[in-house]
mmCIF file of C-alpha atoms and ligand atoms in Angstrom:
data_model
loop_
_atom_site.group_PDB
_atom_site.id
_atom_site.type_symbol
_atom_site.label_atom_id
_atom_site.label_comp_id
_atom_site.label_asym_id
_atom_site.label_seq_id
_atom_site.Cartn_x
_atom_site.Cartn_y
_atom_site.Cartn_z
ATOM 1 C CA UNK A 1 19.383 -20.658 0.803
ATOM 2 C CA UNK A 2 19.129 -17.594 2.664
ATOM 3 C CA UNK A 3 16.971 -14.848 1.582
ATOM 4 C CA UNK A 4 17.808 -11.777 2.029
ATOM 5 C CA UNK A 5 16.738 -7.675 0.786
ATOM 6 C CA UNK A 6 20.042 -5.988 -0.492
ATOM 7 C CA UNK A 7 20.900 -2.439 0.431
ATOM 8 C CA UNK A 8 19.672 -1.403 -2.975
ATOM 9 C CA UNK A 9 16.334 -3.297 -2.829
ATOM 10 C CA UNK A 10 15.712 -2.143 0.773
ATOM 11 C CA UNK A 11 16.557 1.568 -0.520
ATOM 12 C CA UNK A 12 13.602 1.131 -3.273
ATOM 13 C CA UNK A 13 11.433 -0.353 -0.834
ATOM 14 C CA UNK A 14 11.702 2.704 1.528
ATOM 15 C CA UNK A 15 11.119 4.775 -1.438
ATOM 16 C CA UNK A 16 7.702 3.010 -2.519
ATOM 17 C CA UNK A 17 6.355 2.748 0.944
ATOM 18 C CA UNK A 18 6.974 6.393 2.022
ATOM 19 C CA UNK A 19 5.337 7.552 -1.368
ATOM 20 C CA UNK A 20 2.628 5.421 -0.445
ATOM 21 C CA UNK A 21 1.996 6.784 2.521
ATOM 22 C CA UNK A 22 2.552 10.390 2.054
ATOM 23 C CA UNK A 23 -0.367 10.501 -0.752
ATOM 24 C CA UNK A 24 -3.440 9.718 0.973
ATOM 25 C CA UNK A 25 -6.941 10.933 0.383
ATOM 26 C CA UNK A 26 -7.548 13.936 2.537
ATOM 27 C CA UNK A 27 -9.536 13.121 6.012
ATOM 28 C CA UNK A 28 -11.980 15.923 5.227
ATOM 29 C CA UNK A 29 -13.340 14.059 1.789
ATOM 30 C CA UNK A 30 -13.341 10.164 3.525
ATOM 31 C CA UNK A 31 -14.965 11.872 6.574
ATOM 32 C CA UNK A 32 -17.885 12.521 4.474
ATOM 33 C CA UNK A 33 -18.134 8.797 3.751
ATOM 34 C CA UNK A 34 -19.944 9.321 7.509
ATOM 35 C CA UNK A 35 -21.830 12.311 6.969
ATOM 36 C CA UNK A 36 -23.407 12.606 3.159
ATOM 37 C CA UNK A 37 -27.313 11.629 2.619
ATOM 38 C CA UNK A 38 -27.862 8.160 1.723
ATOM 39 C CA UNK A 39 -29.135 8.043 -1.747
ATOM 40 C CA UNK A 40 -28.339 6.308 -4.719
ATOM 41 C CA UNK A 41 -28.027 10.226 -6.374
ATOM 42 C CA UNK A 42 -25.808 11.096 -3.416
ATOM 43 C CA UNK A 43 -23.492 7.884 -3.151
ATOM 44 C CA UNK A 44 -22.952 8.358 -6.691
ATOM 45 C CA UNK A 45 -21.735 11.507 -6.250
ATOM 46 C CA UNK A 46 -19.428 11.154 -3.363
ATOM 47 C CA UNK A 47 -18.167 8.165 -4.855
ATOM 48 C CA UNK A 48 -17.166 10.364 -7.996
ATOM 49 C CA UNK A 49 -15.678 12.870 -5.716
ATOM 50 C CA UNK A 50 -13.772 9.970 -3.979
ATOM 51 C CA UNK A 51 -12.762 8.691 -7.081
ATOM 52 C CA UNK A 52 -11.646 12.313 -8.557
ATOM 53 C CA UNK A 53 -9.304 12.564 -5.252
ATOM 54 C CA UNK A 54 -7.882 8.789 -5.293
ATOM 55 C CA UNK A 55 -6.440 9.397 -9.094
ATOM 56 C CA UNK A 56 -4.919 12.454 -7.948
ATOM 57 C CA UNK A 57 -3.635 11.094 -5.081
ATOM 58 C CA UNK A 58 -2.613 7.965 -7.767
ATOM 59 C CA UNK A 59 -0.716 10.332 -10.102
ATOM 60 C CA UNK A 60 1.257 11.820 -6.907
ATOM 61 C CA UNK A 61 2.433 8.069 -6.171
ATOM 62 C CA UNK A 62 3.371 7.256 -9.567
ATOM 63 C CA UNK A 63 5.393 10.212 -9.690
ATOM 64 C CA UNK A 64 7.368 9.100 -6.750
ATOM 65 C CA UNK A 65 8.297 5.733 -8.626
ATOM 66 C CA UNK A 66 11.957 5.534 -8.846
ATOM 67 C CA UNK A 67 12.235 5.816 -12.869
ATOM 68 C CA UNK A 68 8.430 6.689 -14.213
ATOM 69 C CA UNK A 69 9.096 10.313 -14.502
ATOM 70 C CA UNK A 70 12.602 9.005 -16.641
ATOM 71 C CA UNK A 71 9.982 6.790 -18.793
ATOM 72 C CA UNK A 72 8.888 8.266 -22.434
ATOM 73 C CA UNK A 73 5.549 10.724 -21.854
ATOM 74 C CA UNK A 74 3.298 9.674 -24.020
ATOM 75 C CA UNK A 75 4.043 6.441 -21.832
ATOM 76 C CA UNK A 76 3.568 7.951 -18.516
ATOM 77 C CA UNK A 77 0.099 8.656 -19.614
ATOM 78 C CA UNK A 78 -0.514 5.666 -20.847
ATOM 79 C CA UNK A 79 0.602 3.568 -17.963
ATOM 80 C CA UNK A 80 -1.540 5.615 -15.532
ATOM 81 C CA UNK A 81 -4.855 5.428 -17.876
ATOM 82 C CA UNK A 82 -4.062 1.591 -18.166
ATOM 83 C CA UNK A 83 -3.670 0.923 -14.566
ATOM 84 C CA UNK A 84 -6.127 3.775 -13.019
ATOM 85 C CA UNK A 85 -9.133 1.266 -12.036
ATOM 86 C CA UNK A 86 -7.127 -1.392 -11.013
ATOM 87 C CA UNK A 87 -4.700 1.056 -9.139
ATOM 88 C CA UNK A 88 -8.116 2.120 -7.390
ATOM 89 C CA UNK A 89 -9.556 -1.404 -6.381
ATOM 90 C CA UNK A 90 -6.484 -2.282 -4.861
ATOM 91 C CA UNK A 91 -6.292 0.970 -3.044
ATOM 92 C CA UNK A 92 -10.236 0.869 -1.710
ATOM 93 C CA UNK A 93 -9.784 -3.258 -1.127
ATOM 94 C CA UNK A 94 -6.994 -1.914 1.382
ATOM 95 C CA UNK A 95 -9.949 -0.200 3.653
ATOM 96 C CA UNK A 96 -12.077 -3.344 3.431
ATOM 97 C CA UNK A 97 -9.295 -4.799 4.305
ATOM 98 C CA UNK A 98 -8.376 -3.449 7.776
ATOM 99 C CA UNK A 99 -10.903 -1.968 9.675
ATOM 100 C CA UNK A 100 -10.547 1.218 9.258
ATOM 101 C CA UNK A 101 -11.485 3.793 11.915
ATOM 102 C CA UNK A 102 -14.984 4.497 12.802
ATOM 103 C CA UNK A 103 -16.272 2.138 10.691
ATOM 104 C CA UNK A 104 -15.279 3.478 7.059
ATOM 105 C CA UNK A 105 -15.842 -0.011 6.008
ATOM 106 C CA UNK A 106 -19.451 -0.761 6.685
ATOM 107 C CA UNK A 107 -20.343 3.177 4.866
ATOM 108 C CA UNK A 108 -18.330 2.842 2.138
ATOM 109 C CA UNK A 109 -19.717 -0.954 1.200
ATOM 110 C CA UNK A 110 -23.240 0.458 1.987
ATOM 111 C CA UNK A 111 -22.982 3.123 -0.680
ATOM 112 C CA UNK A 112 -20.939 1.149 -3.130
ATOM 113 C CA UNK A 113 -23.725 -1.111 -3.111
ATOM 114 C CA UNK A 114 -26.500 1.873 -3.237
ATOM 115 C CA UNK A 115 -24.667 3.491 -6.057
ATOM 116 C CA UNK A 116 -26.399 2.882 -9.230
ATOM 117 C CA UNK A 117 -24.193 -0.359 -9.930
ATOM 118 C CA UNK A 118 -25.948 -3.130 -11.001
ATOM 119 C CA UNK A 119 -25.711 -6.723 -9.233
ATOM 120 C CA UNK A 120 -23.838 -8.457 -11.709
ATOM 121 C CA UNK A 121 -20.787 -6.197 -11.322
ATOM 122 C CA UNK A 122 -20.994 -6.167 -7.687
ATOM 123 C CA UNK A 123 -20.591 -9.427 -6.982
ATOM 124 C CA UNK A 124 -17.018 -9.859 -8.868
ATOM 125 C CA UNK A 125 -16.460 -6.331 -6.997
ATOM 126 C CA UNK A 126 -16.859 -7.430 -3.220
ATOM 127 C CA UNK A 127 -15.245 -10.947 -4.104
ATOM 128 C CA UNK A 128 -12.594 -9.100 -4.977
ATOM 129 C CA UNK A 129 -12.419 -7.263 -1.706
ATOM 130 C CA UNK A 130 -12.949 -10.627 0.282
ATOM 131 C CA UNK A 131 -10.029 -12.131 -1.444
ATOM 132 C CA UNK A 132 -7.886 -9.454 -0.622
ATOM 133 C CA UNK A 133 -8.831 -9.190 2.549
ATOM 134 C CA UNK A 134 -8.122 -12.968 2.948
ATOM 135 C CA UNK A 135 -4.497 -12.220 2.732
ATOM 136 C CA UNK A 136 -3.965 -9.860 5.258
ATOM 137 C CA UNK A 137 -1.222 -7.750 3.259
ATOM 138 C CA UNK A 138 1.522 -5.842 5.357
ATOM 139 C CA UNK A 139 2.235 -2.024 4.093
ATOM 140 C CA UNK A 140 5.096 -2.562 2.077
ATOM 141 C CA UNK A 141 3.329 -5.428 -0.065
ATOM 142 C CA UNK A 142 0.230 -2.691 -0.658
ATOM 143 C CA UNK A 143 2.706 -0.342 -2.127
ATOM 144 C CA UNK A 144 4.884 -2.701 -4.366
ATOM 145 C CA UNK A 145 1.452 -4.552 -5.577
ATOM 146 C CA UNK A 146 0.012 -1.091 -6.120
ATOM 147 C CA UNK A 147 3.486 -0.028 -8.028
ATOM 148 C CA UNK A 148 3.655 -3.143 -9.964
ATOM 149 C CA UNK A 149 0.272 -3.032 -11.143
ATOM 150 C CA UNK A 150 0.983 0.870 -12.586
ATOM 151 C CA UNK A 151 4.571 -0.339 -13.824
ATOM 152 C CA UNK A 152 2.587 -3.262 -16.171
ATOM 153 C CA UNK A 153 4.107 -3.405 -19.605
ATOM 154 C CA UNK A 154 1.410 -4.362 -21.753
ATOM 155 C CA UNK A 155 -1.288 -1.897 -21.035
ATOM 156 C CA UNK A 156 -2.642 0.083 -24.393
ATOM 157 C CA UNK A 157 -0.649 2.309 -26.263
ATOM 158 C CA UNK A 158 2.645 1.456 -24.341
ATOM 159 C CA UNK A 159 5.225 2.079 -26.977
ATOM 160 C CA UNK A 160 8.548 1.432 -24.544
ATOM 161 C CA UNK A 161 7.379 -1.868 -23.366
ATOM 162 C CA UNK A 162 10.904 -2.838 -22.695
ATOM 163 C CA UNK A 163 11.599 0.713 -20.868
ATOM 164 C CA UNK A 164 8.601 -0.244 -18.259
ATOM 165 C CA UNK A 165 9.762 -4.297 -18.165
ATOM 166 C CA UNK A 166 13.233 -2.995 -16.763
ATOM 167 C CA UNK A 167 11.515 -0.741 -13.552
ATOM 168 C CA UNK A 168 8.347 -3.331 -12.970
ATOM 169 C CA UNK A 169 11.005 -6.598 -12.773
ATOM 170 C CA UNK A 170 13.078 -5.346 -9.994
ATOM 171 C CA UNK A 171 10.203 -4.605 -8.191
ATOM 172 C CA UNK A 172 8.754 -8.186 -8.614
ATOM 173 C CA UNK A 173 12.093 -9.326 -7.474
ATOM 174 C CA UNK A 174 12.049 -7.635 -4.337
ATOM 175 C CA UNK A 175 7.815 -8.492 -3.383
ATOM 176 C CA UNK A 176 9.193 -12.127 -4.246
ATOM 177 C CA UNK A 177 11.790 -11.764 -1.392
ATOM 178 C CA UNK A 178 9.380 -9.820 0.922
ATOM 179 C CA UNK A 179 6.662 -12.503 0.272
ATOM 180 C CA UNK A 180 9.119 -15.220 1.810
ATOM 181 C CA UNK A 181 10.185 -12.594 4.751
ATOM 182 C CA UNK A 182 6.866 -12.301 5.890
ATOM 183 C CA UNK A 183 4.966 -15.169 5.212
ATOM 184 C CA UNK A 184 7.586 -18.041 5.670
ATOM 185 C CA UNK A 185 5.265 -20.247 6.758
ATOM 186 C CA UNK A 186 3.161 -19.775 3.125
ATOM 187 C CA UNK A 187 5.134 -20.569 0.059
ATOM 188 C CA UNK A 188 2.474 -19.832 -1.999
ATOM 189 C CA UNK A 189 1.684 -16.191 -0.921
ATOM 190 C CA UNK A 190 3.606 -14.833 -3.494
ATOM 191 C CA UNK A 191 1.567 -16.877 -6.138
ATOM 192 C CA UNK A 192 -1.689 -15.642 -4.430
ATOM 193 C CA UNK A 193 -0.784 -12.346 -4.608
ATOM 194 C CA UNK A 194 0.123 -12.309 -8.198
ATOM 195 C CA UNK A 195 -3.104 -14.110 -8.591
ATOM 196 C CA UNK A 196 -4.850 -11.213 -7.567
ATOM 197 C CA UNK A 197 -3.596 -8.869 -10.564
ATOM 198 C CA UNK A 198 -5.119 -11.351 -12.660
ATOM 199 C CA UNK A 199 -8.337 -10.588 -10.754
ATOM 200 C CA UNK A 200 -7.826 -6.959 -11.581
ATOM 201 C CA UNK A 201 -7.542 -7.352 -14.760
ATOM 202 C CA UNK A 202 -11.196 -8.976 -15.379
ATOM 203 C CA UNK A 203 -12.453 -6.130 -12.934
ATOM 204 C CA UNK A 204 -11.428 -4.043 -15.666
ATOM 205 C CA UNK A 205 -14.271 -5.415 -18.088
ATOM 206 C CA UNK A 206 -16.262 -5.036 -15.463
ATOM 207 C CA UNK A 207 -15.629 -1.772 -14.815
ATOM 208 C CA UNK A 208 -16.036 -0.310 -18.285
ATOM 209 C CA UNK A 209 -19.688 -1.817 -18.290
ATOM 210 C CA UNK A 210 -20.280 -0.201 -15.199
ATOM 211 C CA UNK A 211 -19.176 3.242 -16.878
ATOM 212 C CA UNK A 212 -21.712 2.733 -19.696
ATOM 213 C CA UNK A 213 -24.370 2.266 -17.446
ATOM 214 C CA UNK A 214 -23.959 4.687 -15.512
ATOM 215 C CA UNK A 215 -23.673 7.146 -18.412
ATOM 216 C CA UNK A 216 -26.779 5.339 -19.992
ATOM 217 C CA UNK A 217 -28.417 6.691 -16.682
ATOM 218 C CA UNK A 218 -26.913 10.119 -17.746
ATOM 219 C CA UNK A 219 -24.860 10.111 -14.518
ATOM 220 C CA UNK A 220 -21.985 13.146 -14.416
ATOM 221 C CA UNK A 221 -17.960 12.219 -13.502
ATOM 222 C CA UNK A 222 -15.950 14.899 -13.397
ATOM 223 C CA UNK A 223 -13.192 16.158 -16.149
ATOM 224 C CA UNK A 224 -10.392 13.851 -14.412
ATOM 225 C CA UNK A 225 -12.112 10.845 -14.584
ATOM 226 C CA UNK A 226 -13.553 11.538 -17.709
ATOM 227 C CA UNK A 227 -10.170 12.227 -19.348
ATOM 228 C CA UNK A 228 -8.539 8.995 -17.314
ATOM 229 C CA UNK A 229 -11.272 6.807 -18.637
ATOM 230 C CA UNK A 230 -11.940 8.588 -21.843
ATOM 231 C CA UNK A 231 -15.576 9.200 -20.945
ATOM 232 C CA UNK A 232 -17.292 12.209 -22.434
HETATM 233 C C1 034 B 301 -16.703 7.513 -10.251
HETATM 234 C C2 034 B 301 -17.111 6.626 -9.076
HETATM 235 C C3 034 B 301 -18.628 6.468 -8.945
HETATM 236 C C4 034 B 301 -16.483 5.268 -9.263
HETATM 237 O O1 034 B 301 -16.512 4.596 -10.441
HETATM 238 N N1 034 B 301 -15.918 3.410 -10.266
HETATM 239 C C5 034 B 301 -15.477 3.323 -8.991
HETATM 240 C C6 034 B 301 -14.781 2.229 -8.403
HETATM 241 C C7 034 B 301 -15.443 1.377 -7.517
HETATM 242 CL CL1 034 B 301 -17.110 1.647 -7.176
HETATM 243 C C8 034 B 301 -14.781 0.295 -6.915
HETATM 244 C C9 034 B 301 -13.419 0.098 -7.200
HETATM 245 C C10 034 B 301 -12.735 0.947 -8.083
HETATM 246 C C11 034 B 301 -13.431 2.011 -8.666
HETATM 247 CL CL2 034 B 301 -12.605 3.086 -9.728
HETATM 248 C C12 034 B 301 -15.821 4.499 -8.327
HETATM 249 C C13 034 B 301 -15.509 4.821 -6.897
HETATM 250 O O2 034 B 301 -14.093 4.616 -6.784
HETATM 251 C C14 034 B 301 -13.484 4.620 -5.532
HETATM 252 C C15 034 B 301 -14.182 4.318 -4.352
HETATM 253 C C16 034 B 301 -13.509 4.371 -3.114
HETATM 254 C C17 034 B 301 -12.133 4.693 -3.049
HETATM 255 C C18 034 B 301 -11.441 4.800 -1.766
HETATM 256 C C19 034 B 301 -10.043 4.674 -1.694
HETATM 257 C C20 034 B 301 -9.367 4.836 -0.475
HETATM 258 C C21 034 B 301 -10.083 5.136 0.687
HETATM 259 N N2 034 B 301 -9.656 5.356 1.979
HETATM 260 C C22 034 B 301 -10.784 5.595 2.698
HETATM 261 C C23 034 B 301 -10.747 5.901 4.153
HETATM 262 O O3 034 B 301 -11.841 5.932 4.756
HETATM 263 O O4 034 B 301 -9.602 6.105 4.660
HETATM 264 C C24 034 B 301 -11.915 5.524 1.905
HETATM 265 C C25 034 B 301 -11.478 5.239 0.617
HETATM 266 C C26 034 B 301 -12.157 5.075 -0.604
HETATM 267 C C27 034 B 301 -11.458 4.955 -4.251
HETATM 268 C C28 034 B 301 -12.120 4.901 -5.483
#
């Protein structure tokens, strides 16, 4: 049968995509992506600063999600601590995926790589890019995948499970529909793409061990990320 977005599911869709858009990292912190020394010491620290900006820019999105500010608090905060890293690899995946101006991509791999992570953690990291890159994702998916993976029940300390089930279906309802729209010729893209947030989840692990080792090496984040990732 026909598919087709309803009034109501095109409304929300409008809604996640202009929120989506209008929080972006400011130019004048990417830019230095171009300009900053390359050393593992500096990479580091842009990276951090990067970081510091994204979440911010994160907590401005989530805001914007039709419901999450109706959501219990102590929820709120635990949603966006549960979902911050993977919230942040689909966000920086997006740049790796489309090639972004003046090559953003090839500086920002460069000091990912010369950033004081360790090899077994980047591997998983740029696969992870790769795969996303592999499936060319329009706008709109971005935001829902990005507002599904912050709307995920089961993350840590979620006491409302139900609360969050009831905003995060709808919107796996309507990337369902959108999946079909724009990929008719791949009935699996929808799969894939759900596939992916299974990916994020193991970069997770990953992720923690990279904050130990870092910290091991006595590196600095600042208060932000310590308090998202309960560093410090
Ligand atoms: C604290 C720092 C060192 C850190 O720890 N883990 C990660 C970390 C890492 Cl490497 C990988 C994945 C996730 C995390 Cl969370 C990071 C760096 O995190 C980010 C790196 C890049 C971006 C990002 C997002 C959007 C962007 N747009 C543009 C642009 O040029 O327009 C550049 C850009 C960069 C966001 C977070």
């Amino acid at each position: 049968e026909k598919v087709a977005i309803t009034k109501e599911q095109d409304a929300l869709m409008k809604l996640i995509v202009e929120a989506y858009n209008k929080h972006q990292i400011p130019q004048d912190v990417t830019k230095k992506l171009l300009q900053e020394q390359y050393s593992t010491e500096e990479n580091f620290l842009l990276l951090t600063e990067i970081a510091t900006s994204q979440v911010q820019v994160l907590v401005e999105f989530t805001k914007n999600i039709p419901g999450f500010l109706s959501l219990d608090h102590e929820d709120q905060i635990a949603l966006l601590k549960g979902s911050a890293v993977e919230a942040m690899f689909l966000r920086s995946a997006q740049v790796f995926s489309r090639k972004m101006p003046k090559g953003h991509t090839e500086v920002l791999e460069e000091r990912i790589r010369k950033s004081g992570i360790s090899e077994e953690f980047i591997t998983p990291l740029f696969n992870f890019y790769k795969s996303v890159g592999e499936l060319h994702m329009v706008l709109e998916e971005q935001a829902l995948l990005t507002a599904i993976t912050i709307l995920t029940p089961d993350r840590p300390y979620v006491r409302d499970q139900q609360a969050v089930e009831r905003l995060q279906e709808p919107m796996v309802e309507l990337l369902k529909k959108l999946c079909v729209l724009q990929h008719p010729q791949e009935p699996q893209y929808f799969a894939r793409l759900l596939g992916r947030l299974t990916e994020l989840r193991t970069l997770n692990h990953y992720h923690a061990e990279m904050l130990t080792s870092w910290r091991v090496n006595d590196h600095k984040f600042t208060p932000l990320l310590c308090e998202i990732w309960d560093v410090q």
